mmCIF file of C-alpha atoms in Angstrom:
data_model
loop_
_atom_site.group_PDB
_atom_site.id
_atom_site.type_symbol
_atom_site.label_atom_id
_atom_site.label_comp_id
_atom_site.label_asym_id
_atom_site.label_seq_id
_atom_site.Cartn_x
_atom_site.Cartn_y
_atom_site.Cartn_z
ATOM 1 C CA MET A 290 26.644 37.106 -16.807
ATOM 2 C CA SER A 291 29.159 38.729 -14.154
ATOM 3 C CA GLU A 292 29.845 42.375 -14.014
ATOM 4 C CA LYS A 293 32.306 44.339 -11.995
ATOM 5 C CA LEU A 294 31.229 45.317 -8.728
ATOM 6 C CA GLN A 295 32.060 49.149 -8.589
ATOM 7 C CA LYS A 296 29.933 49.242 -11.971
ATOM 8 C CA VAL A 297 26.860 47.097 -10.425
ATOM 9 C CA LEU A 298 26.935 49.460 -7.228
ATOM 10 C CA ALA A 299 27.167 52.779 -9.398
ATOM 11 C CA ARG A 300 24.156 51.678 -11.371
ATOM 12 C CA ALA A 301 22.220 50.944 -8.237
ATOM 13 C CA GLY A 302 22.607 54.481 -7.214
ATOM 14 C CA HIS A 303 25.186 54.064 -4.457
ATOM 15 C CA GLY A 304 27.846 56.546 -6.018
ATOM 16 C CA SER A 305 29.835 57.133 -9.108
ATOM 17 C CA ARG A 306 32.010 54.370 -9.936
ATOM 18 C CA ARG A 307 35.093 56.171 -8.739
ATOM 19 C CA GLU A 308 33.518 56.537 -5.291
ATOM 20 C CA MET A 309 32.384 52.713 -5.266
ATOM 21 C CA GLU A 310 36.037 51.774 -6.527
ATOM 22 C CA ALA A 311 37.397 53.901 -3.026
ATOM 23 C CA TRP A 312 34.588 52.037 -0.928
ATOM 24 C CA ILE A 313 36.048 48.551 -2.057
ATOM 25 C CA ALA A 314 39.897 50.000 -1.652
ATOM 26 C CA ALA A 315 38.996 50.917 1.741
ATOM 27 C CA GLY A 316 37.092 47.574 2.793
ATOM 28 C CA ARG A 317 33.946 48.722 3.122
ATOM 29 C CA VAL A 318 32.220 46.185 0.643
ATOM 30 C CA SER A 319 31.600 42.588 0.957
ATOM 31 C CA ILE A 320 30.396 39.705 -1.431
ATOM 32 C CA ASP A 321 28.781 36.867 -0.026
ATOM 33 C CA GLY A 322 30.630 37.377 3.825
ATOM 34 C CA GLU A 323 34.097 38.047 2.219
ATOM 35 C CA ILE A 324 35.668 41.728 2.166
ATOM 36 C CA ALA A 325 35.559 42.533 -1.845
ATOM 37 C CA SER A 326 38.740 43.722 -3.869
ATOM 38 C CA LEU A 327 39.214 45.630 -6.653
ATOM 39 C CA GLY A 328 38.512 44.062 -9.761
ATOM 40 C CA ASP A 329 36.092 41.604 -8.355
ATOM 41 C CA ARG A 330 33.208 40.444 -10.310
ATOM 42 C CA ILE A 331 29.811 39.152 -9.446
ATOM 43 C CA GLU A 332 26.709 37.440 -10.365
ATOM 44 C CA ALA A 333 23.106 38.412 -9.955
ATOM 45 C CA ASP A 334 22.453 36.346 -6.839
ATOM 46 C CA ALA A 335 25.179 37.587 -4.836
ATOM 47 C CA LYS A 336 24.618 39.122 -1.532
ATOM 48 C CA VAL A 337 26.611 42.378 -1.420
ATOM 49 C CA ARG A 338 26.801 44.563 1.806
ATOM 50 C CA ILE A 339 28.186 47.955 2.269
ATOM 51 C CA ASP A 340 29.179 48.887 5.980
ATOM 52 C CA GLY A 341 27.508 45.424 6.957
ATOM 53 C CA ARG A 342 24.481 46.811 5.766
ATOM 54 C CA ALA A 343 22.735 44.208 2.996
ATOM 55 C CA ILE A 344 21.881 46.181 -0.233
ATOM 56 C CA SER A 345 19.549 45.631 -2.847
ATOM 57 C CA LEU A 346 21.234 44.989 -6.358
ATOM 58 C CA LYS A 347 19.271 45.749 -9.815
ATOM 59 C CA SER A 348 20.040 44.469 -13.076
ATOM 60 C CA ALA A 349 20.589 47.011 -16.233
ATOM 61 C CA GLU A 350 16.978 45.961 -17.351
ATOM 62 C CA ASP A 351 15.514 46.932 -13.595
ATOM 63 C CA VAL A 352 16.934 50.380 -13.472
ATOM 64 C CA ILE A 353 15.030 53.478 -14.909
ATOM 65 C CA CYS A 354 17.441 56.089 -15.429
ATOM 66 C CA ARG A 355 16.041 59.624 -13.981
ATOM 67 C CA VAL A 356 17.634 63.134 -14.483
ATOM 68 C CA LEU A 357 16.853 66.154 -12.444
ATOM 69 C CA ALA A 358 17.557 69.606 -13.300
ATOM 70 C CA TYR A 359 18.103 71.404 -9.892
ATOM 71 C CA HIS A 360 18.475 75.289 -9.581
ATOM 72 C CA LYS A 361 21.490 75.518 -6.893
ATOM 73 C CA PRO A 362 21.305 78.479 -4.815
ATOM 74 C CA GLU A 363 24.696 79.987 -3.639
ATOM 75 C CA GLY A 364 25.538 78.812 -0.016
ATOM 76 C CA GLU A 365 24.485 74.965 -0.718
ATOM 77 C CA ILE A 366 27.623 72.647 -0.761
ATOM 78 C CA CYS A 367 27.791 69.568 -3.374
ATOM 79 C CA SER A 368 28.366 66.924 -0.557
ATOM 80 C CA ARG A 369 25.675 64.709 1.099
ATOM 81 C CA LYS A 370 26.791 65.680 4.659
ATOM 82 C CA ASP A 371 28.832 68.490 5.894
ATOM 83 C CA PRO A 372 30.301 68.772 9.553
ATOM 84 C CA GLU A 373 29.783 72.304 9.688
ATOM 85 C CA GLY A 374 26.030 71.928 9.548
ATOM 86 C CA ARG A 375 25.864 73.886 5.897
ATOM 87 C CA PRO A 376 22.694 73.012 3.666
ATOM 88 C CA THR A 377 23.612 70.762 0.959
ATOM 89 C CA VAL A 378 22.164 70.576 -2.890
ATOM 90 C CA PHE A 379 20.877 66.807 -1.506
ATOM 91 C CA ASP A 380 18.763 68.326 1.160
ATOM 92 C CA ARG A 381 15.686 69.216 -1.093
ATOM 93 C CA LEU A 382 15.780 66.514 -3.742
ATOM 94 C CA PRO A 383 12.868 64.237 -3.702
ATOM 95 C CA LYS A 384 13.184 60.756 -2.141
ATOM 96 C CA VAL A 385 14.053 58.128 -4.647
ATOM 97 C CA ARG A 386 13.294 54.174 -3.719
ATOM 98 C CA ASP A 387 15.881 51.634 -3.562
ATOM 99 C CA SER A 388 18.693 54.054 -5.070
ATOM 100 C CA ARG A 389 19.928 57.474 -4.317
ATOM 101 C CA TRP A 390 20.509 60.704 -6.507
ATOM 102 C CA VAL A 391 24.586 61.254 -7.819
ATOM 103 C CA ALA A 392 25.274 64.654 -8.699
ATOM 104 C CA VAL A 393 26.768 65.326 -12.202
ATOM 105 C CA GLY A 394 29.768 67.147 -11.282
ATOM 106 C CA ARG A 395 30.007 69.686 -8.784
ATOM 107 C CA LEU A 396 29.397 73.631 -8.397
ATOM 108 C CA ASP A 397 31.448 75.557 -5.568
ATOM 109 C CA ILE A 398 29.360 76.892 -2.858
ATOM 110 C CA ASN A 399 29.206 80.399 -4.098
ATOM 111 C CA THR A 400 28.132 79.427 -7.496
ATOM 112 C CA SER A 401 24.550 78.816 -8.286
ATOM 113 C CA GLY A 402 22.604 77.506 -11.340
ATOM 114 C CA LEU A 403 21.990 74.073 -13.018
ATOM 115 C CA LEU A 404 23.200 70.848 -11.298
ATOM 116 C CA LEU A 405 22.240 67.709 -12.455
ATOM 117 C CA PHE A 406 21.391 64.761 -10.498
ATOM 118 C CA THR A 407 20.534 61.004 -11.838
ATOM 119 C CA SER A 408 19.800 57.849 -10.161
ATOM 120 C CA ASP A 409 21.935 56.206 -12.729
ATOM 121 C CA GLY A 410 25.623 56.050 -11.361
ATOM 122 C CA GLU A 411 26.836 54.860 -14.810
ATOM 123 C CA LEU A 412 25.401 57.921 -16.519
ATOM 124 C CA ALA A 413 27.072 60.269 -13.954
ATOM 125 C CA ASN A 414 30.457 58.475 -14.181
ATOM 126 C CA ARG A 415 30.639 58.843 -17.488
ATOM 127 C CA LEU A 416 29.665 62.155 -17.845
ATOM 128 C CA MET A 417 31.934 63.583 -15.318
ATOM 129 C CA HIS A 418 34.963 61.495 -17.439
ATOM 130 C CA PRO A 419 37.659 63.947 -18.288
ATOM 131 C CA SER A 420 37.283 62.243 -21.981
ATOM 132 C CA ASN A 421 33.779 63.517 -22.333
ATOM 133 C CA GLU A 422 34.088 67.241 -22.905
ATOM 134 C CA VAL A 423 30.637 68.425 -22.461
ATOM 135 C CA ASP A 424 29.761 72.103 -23.211
ATOM 136 C CA ARG A 425 29.258 74.329 -20.305
ATOM 137 C CA GLU A 426 27.830 77.723 -20.067
ATOM 138 C CA TYR A 427 27.718 80.106 -17.584
ATOM 139 C CA ALA A 428 26.647 83.671 -17.042
ATOM 140 C CA VAL A 429 29.294 85.698 -14.995
ATOM 141 C CA ARG A 430 28.990 89.106 -13.393
ATOM 142 C CA THR A 431 32.508 91.104 -13.364
ATOM 143 C CA PHE A 432 33.205 94.184 -11.519
ATOM 144 C CA GLY A 433 35.126 96.946 -13.195
ATOM 145 C CA GLU A 434 36.047 97.846 -16.661
ATOM 146 C CA ILE A 435 37.327 95.007 -18.905
ATOM 147 C CA PRO A 436 39.863 95.845 -21.483
ATOM 148 C CA GLU A 437 39.584 93.995 -24.607
ATOM 149 C CA ALA A 438 42.859 92.771 -24.660
ATOM 150 C CA THR A 439 41.951 91.053 -21.281
ATOM 151 C CA VAL A 440 39.071 89.147 -22.975
ATOM 152 C CA GLN A 441 41.285 88.322 -25.867
ATOM 153 C CA ARG A 442 43.594 86.449 -23.681
ATOM 154 C CA LEU A 443 40.988 84.494 -22.010
ATOM 155 C CA ARG A 444 39.761 83.321 -25.513
ATOM 156 C CA THR A 445 43.243 82.385 -26.590
ATOM 157 C CA GLY A 446 44.302 80.797 -23.392
ATOM 158 C CA VAL A 447 46.214 81.789 -19.996
ATOM 159 C CA MET A 448 48.414 79.509 -18.018
ATOM 160 C CA LEU A 449 46.889 78.624 -14.312
ATOM 161 C CA GLU A 450 48.527 76.703 -11.610
ATOM 162 C CA ASP A 451 47.216 73.055 -13.207
ATOM 163 C CA GLY A 452 47.998 74.144 -16.743
ATOM 164 C CA PRO A 453 46.765 76.130 -19.755
ATOM 165 C CA ALA A 454 42.882 77.106 -20.091
ATOM 166 C CA GLN A 455 40.856 79.214 -21.795
ATOM 167 C CA PHE A 456 37.023 79.983 -22.546
ATOM 168 C CA ASP A 457 35.628 78.139 -25.802
ATOM 169 C CA SER A 458 33.394 81.355 -26.119
ATOM 170 C CA ILE A 459 33.198 84.592 -23.912
ATOM 171 C CA LYS A 460 30.168 87.273 -25.179
ATOM 172 C CA PRO A 461 28.938 90.434 -23.488
ATOM 173 C CA ALA A 462 25.720 90.219 -21.933
ATOM 174 C CA GLY A 463 24.723 93.768 -20.681
ATOM 175 C CA GLY A 464 25.174 95.163 -17.408
ATOM 176 C CA GLU A 465 24.672 98.437 -15.834
ATOM 177 C CA GLY A 466 27.473 100.819 -14.269
ATOM 178 C CA MET A 467 30.804 98.892 -13.091
ATOM 179 C CA ASN A 468 28.792 95.410 -13.061
ATOM 180 C CA GLN A 469 29.147 93.718 -16.574
ATOM 181 C CA TRP A 470 27.616 90.546 -17.567
ATOM 182 C CA TRP A 471 29.316 87.859 -19.881
ATOM 183 C CA HIS A 472 28.382 84.473 -21.062
ATOM 184 C CA VAL A 473 31.393 82.188 -21.270
ATOM 185 C CA CYS A 474 31.497 78.638 -22.310
ATOM 186 C CA LEU A 475 34.011 75.843 -21.905
ATOM 187 C CA ARG A 476 34.376 72.168 -22.208
ATOM 188 C CA GLU A 477 36.201 71.194 -18.920
ATOM 189 C CA GLY A 478 35.134 70.749 -15.501
ATOM 190 C CA ARG A 479 38.320 71.520 -13.265
ATOM 191 C CA ASN A 480 38.054 73.246 -10.054
ATOM 192 C CA ARG A 481 36.904 76.681 -9.897
ATOM 193 C CA GLU A 482 38.100 76.940 -13.382
ATOM 194 C CA VAL A 483 35.967 79.779 -14.373
ATOM 195 C CA ARG A 484 36.509 81.933 -11.529
ATOM 196 C CA ARG A 485 40.245 80.990 -11.652
ATOM 197 C CA LEU A 486 40.413 82.337 -15.448
ATOM 198 C CA TRP A 487 38.877 85.877 -14.666
ATOM 199 C CA GLU A 488 41.021 85.949 -11.512
ATOM 200 C CA SER A 489 44.284 85.340 -13.385
ATOM 201 C CA GLN A 490 43.381 88.568 -15.278
ATOM 202 C CA GLU A 491 42.908 90.463 -11.657
ATOM 203 C CA VAL A 492 39.068 90.619 -12.581
ATOM 204 C CA GLN A 493 36.546 90.267 -9.742
ATOM 205 C CA VAL A 494 33.715 88.069 -10.117
ATOM 206 C CA SER A 495 30.909 89.021 -8.261
ATOM 207 C CA ARG A 496 28.243 86.451 -9.488
ATOM 208 C CA LEU A 497 28.464 82.978 -11.291
ATOM 209 C CA ILE A 498 25.569 80.817 -12.548
ATOM 210 C CA ARG A 499 25.519 77.950 -14.908
ATOM 211 C CA ILE A 500 22.959 78.295 -17.253
ATOM 212 C CA ARG A 501 23.371 75.354 -19.427
ATOM 213 C CA TYR A 502 24.923 71.809 -19.742
ATOM 214 C CA GLY A 503 25.165 70.661 -22.741
ATOM 215 C CA MET A 504 21.937 71.262 -24.876
ATOM 216 C CA VAL A 505 20.167 71.212 -21.284
ATOM 217 C CA GLU A 506 19.238 74.524 -20.295
ATOM 218 C CA LEU A 507 18.436 75.982 -16.738
ATOM 219 C CA PRO A 508 14.547 76.307 -16.789
ATOM 220 C CA LYS A 509 13.869 80.091 -16.449
ATOM 221 C CA SER A 510 10.565 79.461 -14.504
ATOM 222 C CA LEU A 511 12.725 77.089 -12.081
ATOM 223 C CA PRO A 512 13.314 78.965 -8.554
ATOM 224 C CA ARG A 513 16.296 78.744 -6.623
ATOM 225 C CA GLY A 514 16.082 75.612 -4.816
ATOM 226 C CA GLY A 515 13.837 74.162 -6.973
ATOM 227 C CA TRP A 516 14.176 71.024 -9.215
ATOM 228 C CA VAL A 517 12.082 69.255 -12.103
ATOM 229 C CA GLU A 518 12.508 65.855 -13.720
ATOM 230 C CA LEU A 519 13.911 65.941 -17.340
ATOM 231 C CA PRO A 520 11.703 64.035 -19.785
ATOM 232 C CA MET A 521 12.669 60.766 -22.005
ATOM 233 C CA GLU A 522 14.113 62.982 -24.844
ATOM 234 C CA GLN A 523 16.519 65.046 -22.545
ATOM 235 C CA VAL A 524 17.633 61.946 -20.338
ATOM 236 C CA ASN A 525 18.601 59.999 -23.823
ATOM 237 C CA TYR A 526 20.393 63.065 -25.047
ATOM 238 C CA LEU A 527 22.642 62.785 -21.983
ATOM 239 C CA ARG A 528 22.784 59.110 -22.396
ATOM 240 C CA LYS A 529 24.124 59.553 -26.067
ATOM 241 C CA LEU A 530 26.850 61.910 -24.937
ATOM 242 C CA ALA A 531 27.951 59.240 -22.375
ATOM 243 C CA GLY A 532 27.512 56.374 -24.988
ATOM 244 C CA LEU A 533 25.098 54.531 -23.258
ATOM 245 C CA GLU A 534 21.908 52.808 -24.769
ATOM 246 C CA PRO A 535 18.617 54.750 -24.847
ATOM 247 C CA GLU A 536 16.260 54.843 -22.030
ATOM 248 C CA THR A 537 12.659 53.378 -22.884
ATOM 249 C CA ARG A 538 10.775 54.137 -19.669
ATOM 250 C CA THR A 539 9.941 57.148 -17.816
ATOM 251 C CA MET A 540 8.436 58.049 -14.252
ATOM 252 C CA LEU A 541 6.798 60.985 -15.726
ATOM 253 C CA ALA A 542 3.067 60.722 -16.263
ATOM 254 C CA ALA A 543 2.349 60.344 -20.006
ATOM 255 C CA ASP A 544 -1.854 60.346 -20.023
ATOM 256 C CA LYS A 545 -4.555 62.841 -19.088
ATOM 257 C CA HIS A 546 -3.660 63.167 -15.403
ATOM 258 C CA SER A 547 0.088 64.532 -16.488
ATOM 259 C CA VAL A 548 -1.319 68.049 -16.157
ATOM 260 C CA ALA A 549 -2.604 67.701 -12.920
ATOM 261 C CA ARG A 550 0.103 65.844 -11.456
ATOM 262 C CA ALA A 551 2.722 68.458 -12.711
ATOM 263 C CA GLN A 552 0.665 71.055 -10.781
ATOM 264 C CA VAL A 553 1.311 68.989 -7.402
ATOM 265 C CA LYS A 554 4.703 68.586 -8.121
ATOM 266 C CA SER A 555 5.356 72.228 -8.958
ATOM 267 C CA ALA A 556 3.463 73.049 -5.650
ATOM 268 C CA LYS A 557 5.481 70.188 -3.584
ATOM 269 C CA ILE A 558 8.934 72.114 -4.919
ATOM 270 C CA ARG A 559 7.532 75.756 -4.219
ATOM 271 C CA ARG A 560 6.887 74.228 -0.560
ATOM 272 C CA ALA A 561 10.397 72.875 -0.337
ATOM 273 C CA VAL A 562 11.833 76.196 -1.629
ATOM 274 C CA ARG A 563 9.926 78.016 1.092
ATOM 275 C CA LYS A 564 10.824 75.583 3.771
ATOM 276 C CA HIS A 565 14.620 75.711 3.281
ATOM 277 C CA LYS A 566 14.285 79.811 3.481
ATOM 278 C CA VAL A 567 13.658 79.519 7.021
ATOM 279 C CA THR A 568 16.621 80.020 9.244
ATOM 280 C CA GLY A 569 16.998 78.071 12.593
ATOM 281 C CA SER A 570 15.298 81.243 14.144
ATOM 282 C CA GLY A 571 12.220 80.360 12.229
ATOM 283 C CA LYS A 572 12.172 83.735 10.483
ATOM 284 C CA PRO A 573 12.457 83.817 6.753
ATOM 285 C CA LYS A 574 15.301 84.637 4.430
ATOM 286 C CA PRO A 575 14.891 87.647 2.293
ATOM 287 C CA SER A 576 14.289 85.957 -1.147
ATOM 288 C CA ARG A 577 16.327 87.484 -4.187
ATOM 289 C CA GLN A 578 15.115 87.776 -7.731
ATOM 290 C CA ARG A 579 17.247 86.042 -10.411
ATOM 291 C CA SER A 580 19.359 88.793 -11.973
#
């Protein structure tokens, strides 16, 4: 049975469906030697190339949906490559065969915390769609006294340059001196929305950490720059949110050797984190503890 070209490419992990549509419109994709067009459908035996390079296509049955939870540090950008040579969130991820990791949304360069990656481009595409309002929670550190009237305005809604916005919930979470911590939740994913909401009230945000995406929380034991693969239960929670059928397979070990393998993986993560703390001069950067 034929399927839309962009859907097949996204499922194979080459990017989100929106990215694939842009590639097709730019003439970067060919089918059986002919430049593809938006709306094209392909059969399982089609010969597809991206930028002249032949790619392998997988049916829905061949793809195992995998999801990583990554603890993004400040200073990394959510792009695969950066002309300025800045580190990216993809630098430390594990290699994946015949596919690639697709980020579910973005965090700006100065925001840290939970970022999800999946090998299933269709899942990423659906989770990022504006109609899929997934609850996101952030820990925010502000500077200065915050009047109750300001908090109430952020709850009831303020006008930003791209329309009205508000926090679904906002709760104080401690702090010392002029630095106060808050936990805020919202269901939208507009660019820098959390920061812009606070800035609309002339409040300075000195730290921003995403700590939850839906029911998936940032593991407290996960170091900055570390990743962990989600178990099938959490993968299927995300697939249900996206309206997809549950996954029945996993790459995680389920036998008596799973503990040993988990220890090896944890060691690899720690080595990767240490490796990327080294600057170009070879001197390690000072480590920072999570607040």
